[in-house]
PDB file of C-alpha atoms in Angstrom:
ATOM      1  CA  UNK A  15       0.000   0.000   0.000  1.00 55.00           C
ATOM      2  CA  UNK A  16       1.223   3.208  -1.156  1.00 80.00           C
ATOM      3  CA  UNK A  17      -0.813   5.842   0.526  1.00 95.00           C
ATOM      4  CA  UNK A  18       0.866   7.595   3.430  1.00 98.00           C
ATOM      5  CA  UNK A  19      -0.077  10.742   6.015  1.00 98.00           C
ATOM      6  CA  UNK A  20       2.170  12.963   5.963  1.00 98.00           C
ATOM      7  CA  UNK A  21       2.531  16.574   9.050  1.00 98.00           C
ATOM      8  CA  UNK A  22       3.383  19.897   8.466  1.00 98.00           C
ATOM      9  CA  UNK A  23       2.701  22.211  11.281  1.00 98.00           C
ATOM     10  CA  UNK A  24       1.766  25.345  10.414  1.00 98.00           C
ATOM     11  CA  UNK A  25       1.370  28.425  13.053  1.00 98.00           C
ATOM     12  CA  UNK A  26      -0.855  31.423  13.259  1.00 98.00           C
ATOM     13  CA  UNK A  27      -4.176  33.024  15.085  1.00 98.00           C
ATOM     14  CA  UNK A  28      -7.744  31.527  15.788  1.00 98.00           C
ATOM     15  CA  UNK A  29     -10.271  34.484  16.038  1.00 97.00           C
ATOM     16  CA  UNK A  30     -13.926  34.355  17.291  1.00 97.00           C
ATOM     17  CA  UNK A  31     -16.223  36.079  19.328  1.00 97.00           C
ATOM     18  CA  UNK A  32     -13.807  39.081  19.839  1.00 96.00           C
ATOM     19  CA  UNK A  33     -11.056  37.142  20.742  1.00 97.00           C
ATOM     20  CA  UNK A  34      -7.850  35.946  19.121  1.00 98.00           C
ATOM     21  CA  UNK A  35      -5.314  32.852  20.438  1.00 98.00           C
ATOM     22  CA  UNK A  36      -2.001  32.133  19.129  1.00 98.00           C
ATOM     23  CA  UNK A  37      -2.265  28.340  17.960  1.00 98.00           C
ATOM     24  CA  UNK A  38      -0.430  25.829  15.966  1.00 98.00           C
ATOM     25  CA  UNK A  39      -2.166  23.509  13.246  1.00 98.00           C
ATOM     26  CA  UNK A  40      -1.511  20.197  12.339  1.00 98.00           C
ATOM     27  CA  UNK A  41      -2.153  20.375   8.551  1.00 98.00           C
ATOM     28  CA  UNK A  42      -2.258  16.446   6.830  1.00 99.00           C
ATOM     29  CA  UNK A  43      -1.328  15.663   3.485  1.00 98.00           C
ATOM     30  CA  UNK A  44      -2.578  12.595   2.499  1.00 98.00           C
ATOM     31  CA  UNK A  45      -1.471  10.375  -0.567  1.00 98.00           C
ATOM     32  CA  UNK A  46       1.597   9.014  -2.380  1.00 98.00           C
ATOM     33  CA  UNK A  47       4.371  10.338  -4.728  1.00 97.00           C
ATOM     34  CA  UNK A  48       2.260  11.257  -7.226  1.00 98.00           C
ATOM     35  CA  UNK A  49      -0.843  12.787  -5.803  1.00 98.00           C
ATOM     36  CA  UNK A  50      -1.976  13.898  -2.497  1.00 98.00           C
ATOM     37  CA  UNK A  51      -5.020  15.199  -0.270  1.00 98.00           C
ATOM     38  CA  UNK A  52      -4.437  18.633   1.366  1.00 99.00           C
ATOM     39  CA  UNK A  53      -6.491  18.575   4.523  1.00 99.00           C
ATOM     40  CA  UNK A  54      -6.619  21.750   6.677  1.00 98.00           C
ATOM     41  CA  UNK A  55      -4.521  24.364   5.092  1.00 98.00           C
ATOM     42  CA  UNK A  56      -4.122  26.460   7.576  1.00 98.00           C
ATOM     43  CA  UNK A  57      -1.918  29.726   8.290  1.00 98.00           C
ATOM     44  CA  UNK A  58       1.284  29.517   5.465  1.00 98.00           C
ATOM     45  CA  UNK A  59       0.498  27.956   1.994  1.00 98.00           C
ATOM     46  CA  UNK A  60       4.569  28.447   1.075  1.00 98.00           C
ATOM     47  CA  UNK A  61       4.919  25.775   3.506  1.00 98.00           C
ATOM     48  CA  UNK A  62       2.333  23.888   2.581  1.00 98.00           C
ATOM     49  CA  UNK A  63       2.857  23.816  -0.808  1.00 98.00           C
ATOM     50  CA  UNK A  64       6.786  22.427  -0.174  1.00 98.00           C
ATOM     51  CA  UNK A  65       5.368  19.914   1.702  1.00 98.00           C
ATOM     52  CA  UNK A  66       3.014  19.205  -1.628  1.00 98.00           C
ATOM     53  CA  UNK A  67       6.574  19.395  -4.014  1.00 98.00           C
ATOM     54  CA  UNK A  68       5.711  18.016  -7.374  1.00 97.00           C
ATOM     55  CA  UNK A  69       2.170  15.814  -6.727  1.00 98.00           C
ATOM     56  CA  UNK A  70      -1.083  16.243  -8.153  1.00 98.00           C
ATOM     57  CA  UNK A  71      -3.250  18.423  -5.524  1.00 98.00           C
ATOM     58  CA  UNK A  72      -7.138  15.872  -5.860  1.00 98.00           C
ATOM     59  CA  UNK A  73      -8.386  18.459  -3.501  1.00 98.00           C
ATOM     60  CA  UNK A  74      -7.779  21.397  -0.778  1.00 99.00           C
ATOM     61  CA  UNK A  75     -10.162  19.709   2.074  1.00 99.00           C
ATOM     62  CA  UNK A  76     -11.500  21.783   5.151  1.00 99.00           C
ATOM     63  CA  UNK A  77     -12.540  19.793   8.481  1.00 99.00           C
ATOM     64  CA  UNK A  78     -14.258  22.911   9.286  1.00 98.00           C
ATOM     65  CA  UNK A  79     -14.617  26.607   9.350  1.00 98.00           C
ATOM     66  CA  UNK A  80     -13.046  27.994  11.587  1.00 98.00           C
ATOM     67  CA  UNK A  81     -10.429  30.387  10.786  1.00 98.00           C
ATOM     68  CA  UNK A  82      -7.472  29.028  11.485  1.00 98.00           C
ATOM     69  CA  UNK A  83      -8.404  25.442   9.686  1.00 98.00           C
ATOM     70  CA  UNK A  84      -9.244  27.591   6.181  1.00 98.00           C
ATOM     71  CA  UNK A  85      -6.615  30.511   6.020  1.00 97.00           C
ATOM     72  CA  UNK A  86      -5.374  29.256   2.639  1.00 98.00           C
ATOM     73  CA  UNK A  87      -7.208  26.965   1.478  1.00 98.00           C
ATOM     74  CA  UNK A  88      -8.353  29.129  -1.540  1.00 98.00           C
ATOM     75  CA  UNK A  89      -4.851  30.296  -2.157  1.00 98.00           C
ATOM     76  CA  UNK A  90      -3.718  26.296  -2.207  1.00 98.00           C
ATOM     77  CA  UNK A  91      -6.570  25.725  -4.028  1.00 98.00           C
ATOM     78  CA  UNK A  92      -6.084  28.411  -6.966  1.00 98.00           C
ATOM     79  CA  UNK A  93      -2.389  27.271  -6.779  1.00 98.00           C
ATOM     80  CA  UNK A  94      -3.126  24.119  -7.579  1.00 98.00           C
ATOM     81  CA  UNK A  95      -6.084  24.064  -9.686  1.00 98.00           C
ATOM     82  CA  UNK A  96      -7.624  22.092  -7.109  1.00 98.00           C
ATOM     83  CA  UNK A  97     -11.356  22.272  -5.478  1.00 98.00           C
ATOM     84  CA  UNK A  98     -11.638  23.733  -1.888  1.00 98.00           C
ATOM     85  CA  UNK A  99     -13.937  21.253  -0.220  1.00 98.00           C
ATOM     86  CA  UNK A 100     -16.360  22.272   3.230  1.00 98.00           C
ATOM     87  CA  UNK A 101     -19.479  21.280   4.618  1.00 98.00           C
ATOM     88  CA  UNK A 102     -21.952  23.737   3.784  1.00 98.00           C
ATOM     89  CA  UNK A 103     -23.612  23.889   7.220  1.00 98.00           C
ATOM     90  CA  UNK A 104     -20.148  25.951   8.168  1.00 98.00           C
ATOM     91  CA  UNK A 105     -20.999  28.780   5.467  1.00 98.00           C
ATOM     92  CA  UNK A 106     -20.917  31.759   8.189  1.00 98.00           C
ATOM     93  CA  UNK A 107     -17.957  30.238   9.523  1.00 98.00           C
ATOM     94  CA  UNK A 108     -16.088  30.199   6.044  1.00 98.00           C
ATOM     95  CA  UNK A 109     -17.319  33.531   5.193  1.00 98.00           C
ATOM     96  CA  UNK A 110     -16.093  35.595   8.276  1.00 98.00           C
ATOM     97  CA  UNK A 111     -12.823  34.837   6.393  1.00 98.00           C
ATOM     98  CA  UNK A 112     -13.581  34.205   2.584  1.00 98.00           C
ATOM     99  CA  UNK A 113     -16.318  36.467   2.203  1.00 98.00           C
ATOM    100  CA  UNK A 114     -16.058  36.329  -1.329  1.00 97.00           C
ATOM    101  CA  UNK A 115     -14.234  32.746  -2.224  1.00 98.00           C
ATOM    102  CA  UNK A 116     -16.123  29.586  -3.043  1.00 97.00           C
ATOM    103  CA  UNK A 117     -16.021  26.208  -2.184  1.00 98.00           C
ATOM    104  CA  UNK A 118     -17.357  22.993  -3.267  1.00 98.00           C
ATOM    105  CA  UNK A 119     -19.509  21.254  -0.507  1.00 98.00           C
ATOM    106  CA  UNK A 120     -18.753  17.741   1.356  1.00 98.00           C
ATOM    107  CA  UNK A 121     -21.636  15.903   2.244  1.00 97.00           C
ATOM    108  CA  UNK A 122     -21.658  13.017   4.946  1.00 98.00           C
ATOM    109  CA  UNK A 123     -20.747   9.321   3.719  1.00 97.00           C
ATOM    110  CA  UNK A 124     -19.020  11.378   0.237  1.00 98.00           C
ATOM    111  CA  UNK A 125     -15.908   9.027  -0.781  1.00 98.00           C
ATOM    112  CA  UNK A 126     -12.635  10.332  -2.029  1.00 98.00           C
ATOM    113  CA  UNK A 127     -10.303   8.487  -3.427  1.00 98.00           C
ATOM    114  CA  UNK A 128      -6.020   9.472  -3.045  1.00 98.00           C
ATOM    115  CA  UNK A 129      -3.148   7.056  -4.027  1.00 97.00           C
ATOM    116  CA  UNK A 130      -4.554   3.764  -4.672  1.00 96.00           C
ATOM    117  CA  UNK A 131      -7.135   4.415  -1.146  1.00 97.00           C
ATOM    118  CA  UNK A 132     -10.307   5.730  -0.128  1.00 97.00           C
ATOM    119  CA  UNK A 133     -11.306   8.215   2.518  1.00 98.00           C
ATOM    120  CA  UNK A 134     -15.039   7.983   4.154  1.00 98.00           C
ATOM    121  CA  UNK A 135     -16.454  11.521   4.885  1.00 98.00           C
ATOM    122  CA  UNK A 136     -18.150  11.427   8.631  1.00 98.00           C
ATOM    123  CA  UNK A 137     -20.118  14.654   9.457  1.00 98.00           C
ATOM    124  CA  UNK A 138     -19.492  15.292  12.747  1.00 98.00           C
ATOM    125  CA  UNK A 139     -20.927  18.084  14.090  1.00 98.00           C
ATOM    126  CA  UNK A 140     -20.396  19.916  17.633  1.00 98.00           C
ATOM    127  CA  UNK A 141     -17.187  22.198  17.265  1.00 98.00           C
ATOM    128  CA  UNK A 142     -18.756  23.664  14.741  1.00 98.00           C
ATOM    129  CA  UNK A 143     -22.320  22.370  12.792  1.00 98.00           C
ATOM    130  CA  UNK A 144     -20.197  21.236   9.361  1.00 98.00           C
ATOM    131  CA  UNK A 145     -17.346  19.891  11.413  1.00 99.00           C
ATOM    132  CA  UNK A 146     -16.317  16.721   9.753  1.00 99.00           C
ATOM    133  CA  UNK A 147     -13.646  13.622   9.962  1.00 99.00           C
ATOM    134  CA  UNK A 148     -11.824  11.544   7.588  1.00 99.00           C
ATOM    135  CA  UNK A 149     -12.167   7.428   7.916  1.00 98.00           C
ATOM    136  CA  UNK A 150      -9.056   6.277   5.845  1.00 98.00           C
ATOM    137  CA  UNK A 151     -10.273   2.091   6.499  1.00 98.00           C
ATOM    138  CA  UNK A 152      -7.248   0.763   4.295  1.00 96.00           C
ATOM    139  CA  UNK A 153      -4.614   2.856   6.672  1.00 97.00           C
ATOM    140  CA  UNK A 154      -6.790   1.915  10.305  1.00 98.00           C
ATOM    141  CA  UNK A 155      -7.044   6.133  10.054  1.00 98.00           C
ATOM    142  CA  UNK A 156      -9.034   8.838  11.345  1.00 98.00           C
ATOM    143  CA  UNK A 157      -8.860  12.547  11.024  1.00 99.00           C
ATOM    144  CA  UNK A 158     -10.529  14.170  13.206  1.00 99.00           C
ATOM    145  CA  UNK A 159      -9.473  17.872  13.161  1.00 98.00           C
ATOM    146  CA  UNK A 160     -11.145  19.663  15.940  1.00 98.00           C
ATOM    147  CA  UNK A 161     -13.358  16.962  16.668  1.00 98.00           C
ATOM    148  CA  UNK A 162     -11.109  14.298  18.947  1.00 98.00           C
ATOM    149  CA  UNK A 163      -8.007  15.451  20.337  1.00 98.00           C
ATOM    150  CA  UNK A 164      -6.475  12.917  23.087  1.00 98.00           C
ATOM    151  CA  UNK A 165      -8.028  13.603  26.220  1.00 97.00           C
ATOM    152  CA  UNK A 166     -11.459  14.616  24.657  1.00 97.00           C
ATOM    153  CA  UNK A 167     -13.745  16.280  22.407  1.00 98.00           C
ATOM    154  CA  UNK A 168     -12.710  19.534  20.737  1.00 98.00           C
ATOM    155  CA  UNK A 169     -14.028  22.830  22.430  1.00 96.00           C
ATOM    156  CA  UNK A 170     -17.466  24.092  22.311  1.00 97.00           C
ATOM    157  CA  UNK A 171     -17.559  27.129  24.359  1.00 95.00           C
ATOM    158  CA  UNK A 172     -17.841  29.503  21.477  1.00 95.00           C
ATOM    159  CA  UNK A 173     -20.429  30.829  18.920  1.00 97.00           C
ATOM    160  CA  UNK A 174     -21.757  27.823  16.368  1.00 98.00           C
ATOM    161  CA  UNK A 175     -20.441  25.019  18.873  1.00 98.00           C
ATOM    162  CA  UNK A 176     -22.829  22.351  20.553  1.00 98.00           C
ATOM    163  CA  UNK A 177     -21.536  20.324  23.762  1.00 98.00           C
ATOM    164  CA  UNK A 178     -24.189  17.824  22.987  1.00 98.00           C
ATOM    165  CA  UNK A 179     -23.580  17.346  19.369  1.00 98.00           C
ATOM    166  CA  UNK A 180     -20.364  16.927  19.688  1.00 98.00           C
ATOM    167  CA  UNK A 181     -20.475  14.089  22.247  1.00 98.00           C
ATOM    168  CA  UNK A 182     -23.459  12.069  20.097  1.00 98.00           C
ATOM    169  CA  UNK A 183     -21.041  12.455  17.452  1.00 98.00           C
ATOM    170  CA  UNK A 184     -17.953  11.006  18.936  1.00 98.00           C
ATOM    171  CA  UNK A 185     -19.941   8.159  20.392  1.00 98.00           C
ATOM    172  CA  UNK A 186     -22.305   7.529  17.698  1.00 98.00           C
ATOM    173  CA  UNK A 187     -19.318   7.804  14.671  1.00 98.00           C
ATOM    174  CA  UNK A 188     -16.289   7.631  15.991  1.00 98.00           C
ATOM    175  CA  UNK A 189     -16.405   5.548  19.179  1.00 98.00           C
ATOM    176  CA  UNK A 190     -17.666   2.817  17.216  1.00 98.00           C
ATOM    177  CA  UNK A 191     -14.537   2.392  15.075  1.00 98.00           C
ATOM    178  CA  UNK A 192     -12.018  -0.072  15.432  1.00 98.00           C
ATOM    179  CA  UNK A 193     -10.415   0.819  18.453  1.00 98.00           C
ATOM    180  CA  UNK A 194      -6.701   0.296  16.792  1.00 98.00           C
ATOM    181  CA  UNK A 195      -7.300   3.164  14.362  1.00 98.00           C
ATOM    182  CA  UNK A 196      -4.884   5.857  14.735  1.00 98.00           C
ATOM    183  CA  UNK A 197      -6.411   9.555  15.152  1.00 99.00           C
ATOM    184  CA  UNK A 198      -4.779  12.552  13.523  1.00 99.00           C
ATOM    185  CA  UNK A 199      -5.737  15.788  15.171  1.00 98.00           C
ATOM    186  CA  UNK A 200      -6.272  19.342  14.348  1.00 98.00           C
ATOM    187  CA  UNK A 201      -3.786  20.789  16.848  1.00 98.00           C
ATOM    188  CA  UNK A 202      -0.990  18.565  18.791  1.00 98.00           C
ATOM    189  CA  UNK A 203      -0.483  14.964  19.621  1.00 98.00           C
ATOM    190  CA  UNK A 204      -2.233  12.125  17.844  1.00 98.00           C
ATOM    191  CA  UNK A 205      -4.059   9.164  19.621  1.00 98.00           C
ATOM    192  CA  UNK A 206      -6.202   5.937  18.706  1.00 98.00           C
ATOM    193  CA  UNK A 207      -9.783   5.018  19.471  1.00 98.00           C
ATOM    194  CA  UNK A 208      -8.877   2.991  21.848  1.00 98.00           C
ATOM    195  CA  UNK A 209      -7.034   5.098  24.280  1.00 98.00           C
ATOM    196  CA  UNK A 210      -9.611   7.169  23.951  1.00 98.00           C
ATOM    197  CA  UNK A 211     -12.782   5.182  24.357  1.00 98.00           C
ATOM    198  CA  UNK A 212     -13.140   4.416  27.853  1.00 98.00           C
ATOM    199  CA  UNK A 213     -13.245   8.410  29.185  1.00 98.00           C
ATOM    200  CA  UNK A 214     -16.376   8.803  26.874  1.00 98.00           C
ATOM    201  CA  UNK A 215     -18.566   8.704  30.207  1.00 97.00           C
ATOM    202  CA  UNK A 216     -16.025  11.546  32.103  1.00 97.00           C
ATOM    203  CA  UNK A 217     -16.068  13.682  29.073  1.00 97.00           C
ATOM    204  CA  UNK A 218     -20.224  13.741  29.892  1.00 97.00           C
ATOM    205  CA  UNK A 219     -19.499  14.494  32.957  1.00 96.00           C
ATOM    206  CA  UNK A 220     -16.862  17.055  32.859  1.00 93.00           C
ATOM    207  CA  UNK A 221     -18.957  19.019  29.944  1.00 89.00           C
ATOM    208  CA  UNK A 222     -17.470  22.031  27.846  1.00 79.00           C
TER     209      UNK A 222
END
């Protein structure tokens, strides 16, 4: 199997509701030699596009709105010829920083094929309401972007967030994959299903 996921971190600024945080972004490239998945392009699309080299761009893919997950995808996108992708439920989110770019929308259970594999679309909404994650069966993979980060869901104190959604989300799509499947996060360290499954019930608990 050829596919492979591939890290650049990327830093910059998440801004919402009047505030702004300094924050670094895991941005994923997923694919092979020849072409690759951008997911996330976030902050510096110089660096990005190194990380990209010579390959075939399929598509410029955006877990979500928010800010910081989107800052280039349009640049990457014209770049590379290749379609920005979002969930259209995040529309206000995308256009408090593309007000005039477009986008071509992701719909739950869509399948995208990179390098030889396929990628399952899972709308998972709760950090934001078009929030969603990327099953990658083939490579036991999941990412999740602000979704799952290890040691619980992504944050849903702010403006378009849901506490609720996000945990029937988790449970009801992700929980219930195999538990050895590696998870790629938005920001930081990685985890697996597994190592994450059992705090399900102190996540409740705990709320946002």
């Amino acid at each position: 199997m050829s596919a492979r996921i591939d890290r650049v971190v990327t830093s910059g600024t998440f801004s919402l509701d009047g505030g702004t945080w300094a924050v670094d972004n895991n941005v994923w490239l997923i694919g092979d030699d020849r072409e690759v998945l951008v997911v996330d392009a976030a902050h510096d699309a110089d660096a990005i596009a190194d990380a990209v080299g010579g390959r075939h761009v399929v598509a410029v893919l955006c877990t979500h709105g928010h800010n910081d997950h989107v800052t280039v995808a349009p640049e990457l996108g014209d770049r590379f010829d290749a379609p920005v992708l979002l969930h259209p439920a995040d529309e206000p989110l995308w256009r408090m920083t593309h007000p005039e770019a477009g986008y071509r929308s992701l719909a739950d259970t869509a399948r995208i094929s990179v390098a030889g594999t396929e990628i399952e679309i899972l709308h998972t909404p709760g950090h934001s309401p078009g929030s969603v994650c990327l099953y990658l069966p083939e490579l036991h993979a999941l990412c999740t972007g602000d979704t799952l980060f290890a040691g619980g869901p992504g944050a849903t104190g702010r403006s378009y967030s849901d506490f609720g959604a996000i945990i029937d989300s988790i449970r009801d799509r992700l929980l219930t994959l195999p538990e050895e499947t590696t998870v790629y996060t938005g920001h930081g360290d990685g985890t697996t299903i597994g190592a994450e499954k059992p705090s399900l019930a102190d996540w409740i608990a705990r709320g946002h």
